[in-house]
């Protein structure tokens, strides 16, 4: 017999991201009793996210899946759907384009991000459902959960953690898991 639940998520089903004390561009990420340091957008958090504002959306976003540079990173097992990054993989960030906030392939003339980066930020790149399942022009694109720059430099609006932290977290991640930015 299955135990009934009150509809409240267990603490293992939500990752909480809070602004760090004294620096609005850094965050503390909590999950399953652990706390990890993270970087967030250069403009801190925003409830009114706009394309190019450098802010991380203050929202609850569900994990959709992710990408990894299999030639550079080996990940532990995860229930999150992961795809290998190829050289022709891009992400459209042109608000006026029909593929806005969607993966696209090179060659692609409109504004985009390259998924296979030399700096390693997207060696593990998880896609959160920000402006994807219900898209609005100019509401922000490519809000990812990815690897961090040295010194915990701020992102363009994403959430970033170290590779060791990502490896600890990804073991527990699955499609639909919530990332709550408060």
Coordinates of N, CA and C in Angstrom, one line a residue:
X1 N 0.8 -1.2 0.0 CA 0.0 0.0 0.0 C 0.9 1.2 0.0
X2 N 0.6 2.2 -0.9 CA 1.4 3.4 -1.0 C 0.9 4.4 0.0
X3 N 1.8 5.1 0.6 CA 1.5 6.2 1.6 C 1.0 7.4 0.8
X4 N -0.1 8.0 1.3 CA -0.6 9.2 0.7 C 0.3 10.4 1.1
X5 N 0.5 11.3 0.2 CA 1.3 12.5 0.5 C 0.3 13.7 0.4
X6 N 0.7 14.8 1.0 CA -0.1 16.0 1.0 C 0.1 16.9 -0.2
X7 N 0.9 16.4 -1.2 CA 1.2 17.2 -2.4 C 2.4 18.1 -2.2
X8 N 3.0 18.1 -1.0 CA 4.2 18.9 -0.8 C 5.4 18.1 -1.3
X9 N 6.3 18.8 -2.0 CA 7.5 18.2 -2.5 C 8.4 17.8 -1.4
X10 N 9.1 16.7 -1.5 CA 10.1 16.3 -0.5 C 11.3 17.2 -0.8
X11 N 12.2 17.4 0.2 CA 13.3 18.3 0.0 C 14.2 17.8 -1.1
X12 N 14.2 16.5 -1.4 CA 15.0 16.0 -2.5 C 14.5 16.3 -3.9
X13 N 13.4 16.9 -4.0 CA 12.8 17.2 -5.3 C 13.0 18.6 -5.8
X14 N 13.5 19.5 -5.0 CA 13.7 20.9 -5.3 C 15.1 21.3 -5.0
X15 N 15.7 22.0 -5.9 CA 17.0 22.7 -5.6 C 16.7 24.2 -5.4
X16 N 17.1 24.7 -4.2 CA 16.9 26.1 -3.9 C 18.1 26.9 -4.1
X17 N 17.9 28.0 -4.8 CA 19.0 29.0 -5.1 C 18.7 30.3 -4.4
X18 N 19.5 30.8 -3.5 CA 19.3 32.0 -2.8 C 20.6 32.9 -3.0
X19 N 20.3 34.2 -3.1 CA 21.4 35.2 -3.2 C 22.3 35.0 -2.0
X20 N 23.6 35.1 -2.2 CA 24.6 35.0 -1.2 C 24.6 36.3 -0.4
X21 N 24.9 36.3 0.9 CA 25.1 37.5 1.6 C 26.2 38.4 1.0
X22 N 26.0 39.7 0.9 CA 27.0 40.7 0.5 C 27.4 40.6 -0.9
X23 N 26.8 39.8 -1.8 CA 27.1 39.8 -3.2 C 25.9 39.3 -4.0
X24 N 25.2 40.2 -4.6 CA 24.0 39.8 -5.4 C 24.3 39.0 -6.6
X25 N 25.5 38.8 -7.0 CA 25.9 38.1 -8.2 C 26.4 36.6 -7.9
X26 N 26.3 36.3 -6.6 CA 26.7 35.0 -6.1 C 25.5 34.4 -5.4
X27 N 25.5 33.1 -5.3 CA 24.3 32.4 -4.7 C 24.8 31.2 -3.8
X28 N 23.9 30.8 -3.0 CA 24.0 29.5 -2.3 C 22.9 28.6 -2.8
X29 N 23.4 27.4 -3.2 CA 22.4 26.5 -3.8 C 22.3 25.3 -2.7
X30 N 21.1 25.0 -2.3 CA 20.8 24.0 -1.3 C 20.0 22.9 -1.9
X31 N 20.5 21.7 -1.6 CA 19.8 20.5 -2.0 C 20.1 19.3 -1.1
X32 N 19.1 18.6 -0.6 CA 19.3 17.4 0.2 C 20.3 17.6 1.4
X33 N 20.2 18.8 2.0 CA 21.0 19.0 3.2 C 22.4 19.6 2.9
X34 N 22.7 19.7 1.6 CA 24.0 20.2 1.2 C 23.9 21.6 0.7
X35 N 24.9 22.4 0.9 CA 24.9 23.8 0.3 C 26.2 23.9 -0.6
X36 N 26.0 24.4 -1.8 CA 27.1 24.7 -2.7 C 27.1 26.1 -3.1
X37 N 28.3 26.6 -3.4 CA 28.4 28.0 -3.9 C 28.1 28.0 -5.3
X38 N 27.5 29.1 -5.8 CA 27.1 29.2 -7.2 C 27.3 30.7 -7.6
X39 N 27.3 30.9 -8.9 CA 27.2 32.2 -9.5 C 25.9 32.4 -10.2
X40 N 25.4 33.6 -10.2 CA 24.2 33.9 -10.9 C 24.4 35.2 -11.8
X41 N 23.4 35.7 -12.3 CA 23.6 36.8 -13.3 C 24.3 38.0 -12.7
X42 N 25.0 38.7 -13.6 CA 25.7 39.9 -13.2 C 24.8 41.0 -12.7
X43 N 23.5 41.0 -13.0 CA 22.6 41.9 -12.5 C 21.8 41.4 -11.3
X44 N 22.2 40.2 -10.8 CA 21.5 39.6 -9.6 C 20.2 38.9 -10.1
X45 N 19.2 39.0 -9.3 CA 17.9 38.3 -9.6 C 16.9 39.3 -10.1
X46 N 15.9 38.9 -10.9 CA 14.9 39.7 -11.4 C 13.6 39.0 -11.5
X47 N 12.5 39.5 -11.1 CA 11.2 39.0 -11.3 C 10.6 39.3 -12.6
X48 N 11.3 40.3 -13.3 CA 10.9 40.8 -14.6 C 12.0 40.6 -15.7
X49 N 12.4 39.3 -15.9 CA 13.5 39.0 -16.7 C 13.2 39.5 -18.2
X50 N 14.3 40.1 -18.8 CA 14.2 40.6 -20.1 C 15.5 40.1 -20.9
X51 N 15.4 39.9 -22.2 CA 16.5 39.5 -23.0 C 17.7 40.4 -22.8
X52 N 18.9 39.9 -22.5 CA 20.1 40.7 -22.4 C 20.3 41.5 -21.1
X53 N 19.4 41.4 -20.1 CA 19.5 42.2 -18.9 C 20.5 41.7 -17.9
X54 N 21.1 40.5 -18.1 CA 22.1 39.9 -17.2 C 21.6 39.4 -15.9
X55 N 20.3 39.3 -15.8 CA 19.7 38.9 -14.5 C 19.2 37.4 -14.6
X56 N 19.3 36.8 -13.4 CA 18.8 35.4 -13.3 C 17.3 35.5 -12.9
X57 N 16.4 34.8 -13.6 CA 15.0 34.9 -13.2 C 14.7 34.4 -11.8
X58 N 13.9 35.2 -11.1 CA 13.4 34.8 -9.8 C 12.2 34.0 -10.1
X59 N 12.3 32.6 -10.1 CA 11.3 31.8 -10.5 C 11.6 30.3 -10.1
X60 N 10.6 29.5 -10.4 CA 10.8 28.0 -10.2 C 10.8 27.5 -11.7
X61 N 11.9 26.9 -12.0 CA 12.1 26.4 -13.4 C 12.4 24.9 -13.3
X62 N 11.7 24.1 -14.1 CA 11.9 22.7 -14.2 C 13.0 22.3 -15.1
X63 N 13.8 21.3 -14.7 CA 14.9 20.8 -15.5 C 14.3 20.0 -16.7
X64 N 14.8 20.2 -17.9 CA 14.3 19.5 -19.1 C 15.2 18.4 -19.5
X65 N 16.5 18.7 -19.5 CA 17.5 17.8 -19.9 C 18.8 18.5 -20.0
X66 N 19.8 18.0 -20.7 CA 21.1 18.7 -20.7 C 22.0 18.2 -21.8
X67 N 23.1 18.9 -21.9 CA 24.2 18.6 -22.9 C 25.5 18.4 -22.1
X68 N 26.4 17.6 -22.7 CA 27.7 17.5 -22.1 C 28.8 17.3 -23.2
X69 N 29.9 17.8 -22.9 CA 31.1 17.6 -23.8 C 31.7 16.3 -23.4
X70 N 31.3 15.2 -24.0 CA 31.8 13.9 -23.6 C 33.3 13.7 -23.9
X71 N 33.8 14.5 -24.7 CA 35.3 14.5 -25.0 C 36.1 15.1 -23.9
X72 N 35.4 15.8 -22.9 CA 36.1 16.5 -21.9 C 35.6 16.2 -20.5
X73 N 34.4 15.7 -20.3 CA 33.8 15.4 -19.0 C 33.2 14.1 -19.0
X74 N 33.4 13.4 -17.9 CA 32.7 12.1 -17.6 C 31.8 12.3 -16.4
X75 N 30.5 12.1 -16.6 CA 29.5 12.3 -15.6 C 29.1 11.0 -14.9
X76 N 28.7 11.1 -13.7 CA 28.1 9.9 -13.0 C 26.7 9.6 -13.6
X77 N 26.2 8.5 -13.3 CA 24.8 8.2 -13.9 C 23.8 9.2 -13.4
X78 N 22.8 9.5 -14.3 CA 21.8 10.4 -13.9 C 20.5 10.0 -14.7
X79 N 19.3 10.4 -14.1 CA 18.1 10.1 -14.8 C 17.7 11.3 -15.7
X80 N 18.5 12.3 -15.7 CA 18.3 13.5 -16.5 C 18.7 13.2 -18.0
X81 N 17.8 13.4 -19.0 CA 18.2 13.1 -20.3 C 19.4 14.0 -20.8
X82 N 20.5 13.4 -21.2 CA 21.7 14.1 -21.6 C 22.1 13.8 -23.0
X83 N 22.5 14.8 -23.8 CA 23.0 14.6 -25.1 C 24.4 15.1 -25.3
X84 N 25.2 14.5 -26.1 CA 26.5 15.0 -26.4 C 26.5 16.2 -27.2
X85 N 27.4 17.1 -26.9 CA 27.5 18.4 -27.7 C 28.3 18.1 -28.9
X86 N 27.8 18.6 -30.1 CA 28.5 18.6 -31.3 C 28.9 20.0 -31.8
X87 N 29.9 20.1 -32.7 CA 30.4 21.4 -33.1 C 29.3 22.2 -33.8
X88 N 28.3 21.6 -34.4 CA 27.2 22.4 -35.1 C 26.1 22.8 -34.2
X89 N 26.2 22.5 -32.9 CA 25.1 22.8 -32.0 C 25.1 24.3 -31.5
X90 N 24.0 25.0 -31.7 CA 23.9 26.4 -31.3 C 22.6 26.6 -30.5
X91 N 22.4 27.7 -29.9 CA 21.2 28.1 -29.2 C 20.8 29.5 -29.7
X92 N 19.6 29.6 -30.3 CA 19.1 30.9 -30.8 C 18.7 31.8 -29.7
X93 N 19.3 33.0 -29.7 CA 18.9 34.0 -28.7 C 18.4 35.3 -29.4
X94 N 17.9 35.2 -30.6 CA 17.4 36.3 -31.4 C 15.9 36.4 -31.2
X95 N 15.4 37.3 -30.4 CA 14.0 37.4 -30.1 C 13.0 37.4 -31.3
X96 N 13.4 38.0 -32.4 CA 12.6 38.0 -33.6 C 12.6 36.8 -34.4
X97 N 13.4 35.8 -34.1 CA 13.5 34.6 -35.0 C 12.5 33.6 -34.5
X98 N 12.0 32.8 -35.4 CA 11.0 31.7 -35.1 C 11.7 30.6 -34.2
X99 N 13.0 30.5 -34.2 CA 13.6 29.5 -33.3 C 14.2 30.1 -32.0
X100 N 13.7 31.3 -31.6 CA 14.1 32.0 -30.4 C 14.0 31.0 -29.2
X101 N 15.1 31.0 -28.5 CA 15.2 30.1 -27.3 C 15.0 28.7 -27.6
X102 N 15.6 28.3 -28.6 CA 15.6 26.9 -29.1 C 17.0 26.5 -29.6
X103 N 17.3 25.2 -29.5 CA 18.6 24.7 -30.1 C 18.4 24.8 -31.6
X104 N 19.5 25.2 -32.3 CA 19.6 25.2 -33.7 C 20.9 24.7 -34.2
X105 N 21.1 24.5 -35.5 CA 22.3 23.9 -36.0 C 23.0 25.0 -36.9
X106 N 24.3 24.9 -36.9 CA 25.2 25.8 -37.7 C 25.1 25.2 -39.2
X107 N 25.2 26.0 -40.1 CA 25.3 27.5 -40.1 C 23.9 28.1 -39.7
X108 N 24.0 29.2 -39.0 CA 22.8 29.9 -38.5 C 23.1 31.4 -38.4
X109 N 22.4 32.2 -39.2 CA 22.7 33.6 -39.4 C 22.3 34.5 -38.2
X110 N 21.2 34.1 -37.6 CA 20.6 34.9 -36.5 C 21.5 34.8 -35.3
X111 N 21.3 35.7 -34.3 CA 22.1 35.7 -33.1 C 21.9 34.4 -32.3
X112 N 23.0 33.9 -31.8 CA 23.0 32.6 -31.1 C 24.2 32.4 -30.2
X113 N 24.1 31.4 -29.4 CA 25.2 31.0 -28.5 C 25.8 29.7 -29.1
X114 N 27.1 29.5 -29.0 CA 27.7 28.3 -29.4 C 27.7 27.3 -28.2
X115 N 27.2 26.1 -28.4 CA 27.2 25.2 -27.3 C 28.6 24.5 -27.0
X116 N 29.4 24.3 -28.1 CA 30.7 23.8 -27.9 C 31.7 24.9 -27.7
X117 N 31.9 25.3 -26.4 CA 32.7 26.4 -26.0 C 34.1 26.0 -25.7
X118 N 35.1 26.9 -25.9 CA 36.4 26.6 -25.5 C 36.7 26.8 -24.0
X119 N 35.9 27.7 -23.4 CA 36.1 28.0 -22.0 C 35.6 27.0 -21.0
X120 N 34.9 26.0 -21.4 CA 34.4 24.9 -20.6 C 33.1 25.1 -19.8
X121 N 32.5 26.3 -20.0 CA 31.3 26.6 -19.2 C 30.2 25.6 -19.5
X122 N 30.1 25.2 -20.8 CA 29.0 24.3 -21.2 C 29.4 22.9 -21.3
X123 N 30.6 22.5 -20.7 CA 31.0 21.1 -20.7 C 29.9 20.3 -20.1
X124 N 29.2 20.9 -19.1 CA 27.9 20.3 -18.6 C 26.9 21.5 -18.6
X125 N 25.9 21.4 -19.4 CA 24.9 22.5 -19.5 C 23.5 21.9 -19.5
X126 N 22.8 22.2 -18.4 CA 21.5 21.7 -18.2 C 20.5 22.8 -18.6
X127 N 19.4 22.4 -19.3 CA 18.4 23.3 -19.7 C 17.3 23.3 -18.8
X128 N 16.9 24.5 -18.3 CA 15.8 24.7 -17.4 C 14.6 25.3 -18.2
X129 N 13.4 25.0 -17.9 CA 12.3 25.5 -18.6 C 12.0 27.0 -18.3
X130 N 12.9 27.9 -18.7 CA 12.6 29.3 -18.7 C 12.3 29.8 -20.1
X131 N 11.1 30.2 -20.3 CA 10.6 30.7 -21.6 C 10.8 29.7 -22.7
X132 N 10.6 28.4 -22.4 CA 10.7 27.4 -23.5 C 9.4 26.8 -23.8
X133 N 8.7 26.2 -22.8 CA 7.4 25.6 -23.1 C 6.3 26.6 -23.4
X134 N 6.5 27.8 -22.9 CA 5.6 28.9 -23.2 C 6.4 30.1 -23.5
X135 N 6.8 30.3 -24.8 CA 7.8 31.3 -25.2 C 7.1 32.7 -25.3
X136 N 7.8 33.7 -24.9 CA 7.5 35.1 -25.1 C 8.7 35.8 -25.6
X137 N 8.5 36.6 -26.7 CA 9.6 37.4 -27.2 C 10.2 38.3 -26.2
X138 N 11.5 38.5 -26.1 CA 12.2 39.3 -25.2 C 12.2 38.9 -23.8
X139 N 11.7 37.8 -23.4 CA 11.6 37.4 -22.0 C 12.8 36.6 -21.5
X140 N 13.8 36.5 -22.3 CA 15.1 35.9 -21.9 C 15.2 34.5 -22.5
X141 N 16.5 34.2 -22.9 CA 16.8 32.9 -23.6 C 18.0 32.3 -23.0
X142 N 18.2 31.0 -23.2 CA 19.4 30.3 -22.8 C 19.7 30.5 -21.3
X143 N 18.7 30.3 -20.5 CA 18.9 30.3 -19.0 C 19.2 28.9 -18.6
X144 N 20.5 28.6 -18.5 CA 21.1 27.3 -18.3 C 21.6 27.1 -16.8
X145 N 21.8 25.9 -16.5 CA 22.5 25.5 -15.2 C 23.8 24.9 -15.7
X146 N 24.9 25.6 -15.6 CA 26.1 25.2 -16.2 C 27.3 25.3 -15.3
X147 N 28.5 25.1 -15.8 CA 29.7 25.1 -15.0 C 30.2 26.6 -14.8
X148 N 31.0 26.8 -13.8 CA 31.3 28.1 -13.3 C 32.7 28.6 -13.9
X149 N 32.8 29.9 -14.0 CA 34.1 30.5 -14.4 C 35.0 30.5 -13.1
X150 N 36.3 30.5 -13.3 CA 37.2 30.7 -12.1 C 36.8 31.9 -11.3
X151 N 36.9 31.9 -10.0 CA 36.6 33.0 -9.1 C 35.1 33.3 -9.0
X152 N 34.2 32.4 -9.4 CA 32.8 32.5 -9.3 C 32.3 33.8 -10.0
X153 N 32.9 34.1 -11.2 CA 32.4 35.3 -11.9 C 31.0 35.2 -12.2
X154 N 30.2 36.3 -12.3 CA 28.8 36.2 -12.6 C 28.5 35.7 -14.0
X155 N 27.3 35.3 -14.2 CA 26.9 34.8 -15.5 C 26.1 35.8 -16.3
X156 N 25.6 35.5 -17.4 CA 24.7 36.4 -18.2 C 23.2 36.2 -17.8
X157 N 23.0 35.4 -16.7 CA 21.6 35.1 -16.2 C 21.4 33.7 -15.8
X158 N 22.4 32.9 -16.1 CA 22.3 31.4 -15.8 C 22.7 31.2 -14.3
X159 N 22.6 30.0 -13.9 CA 23.1 29.5 -12.6 C 24.3 28.6 -12.9
X160 N 25.4 28.9 -12.2 CA 26.7 28.1 -12.5 C 27.3 27.6 -11.2
X161 N 27.8 26.4 -11.3 CA 28.4 25.7 -10.1 C 29.7 25.1 -10.6
X162 N 30.6 24.7 -9.6 CA 31.8 24.0 -10.0 C 31.5 22.6 -10.5
X163 N 32.5 22.0 -11.2 CA 32.3 20.7 -11.8 C 32.1 19.6 -10.7
X164 N 32.9 19.7 -9.5 CA 32.6 18.7 -8.5 C 31.2 18.8 -7.9
X165 N 30.7 20.1 -7.8 CA 29.3 20.3 -7.3 C 28.3 19.7 -8.3
X166 N 28.5 20.0 -9.6 CA 27.6 19.5 -10.6 C 27.6 18.0 -10.6
X167 N 28.7 17.3 -10.4 CA 28.8 15.9 -10.4 C 28.0 15.3 -9.1
X168 N 28.1 16.0 -8.0 CA 27.3 15.6 -6.8 C 25.8 15.8 -7.1
X169 N 25.4 16.9 -7.7 CA 24.0 17.2 -7.9 C 23.4 16.3 -9.0
X170 N 24.1 16.1 -10.1 CA 23.5 15.5 -11.3 C 23.1 14.0 -11.0
X171 N 23.7 13.4 -10.0 CA 23.3 12.0 -9.6 C 21.8 12.0 -9.2
X172 N 21.3 13.0 -8.7 CA 19.9 13.1 -8.1 C 18.9 13.8 -9.1
X173 N 19.4 14.3 -10.1 CA 18.6 15.1 -11.0 C 17.8 14.2 -12.0
X174 N 16.6 14.7 -12.4 CA 15.7 14.0 -13.3 C 14.9 15.1 -14.0
X175 N 14.3 14.7 -15.1 CA 13.4 15.6 -15.9 C 12.3 16.0 -15.0
X176 N 12.0 17.3 -15.0 CA 10.8 17.8 -14.2 C 11.2 18.3 -12.8
X177 N 12.5 18.0 -12.3 CA 12.9 18.4 -11.0 C 12.9 20.0 -11.0
X178 N 12.5 20.6 -9.9 CA 12.4 22.0 -9.8 C 13.7 22.7 -9.3
X179 N 14.1 23.8 -10.0 CA 15.2 24.6 -9.5 C 14.4 25.9 -9.1
X180 N 14.4 26.2 -7.8 CA 13.6 27.4 -7.3 C 14.6 28.5 -6.9
X181 N 14.5 29.6 -7.6 CA 15.4 30.7 -7.4 C 14.6 31.7 -6.6
X182 N 15.0 32.0 -5.4 CA 14.2 32.9 -4.5 C 15.0 34.1 -4.0

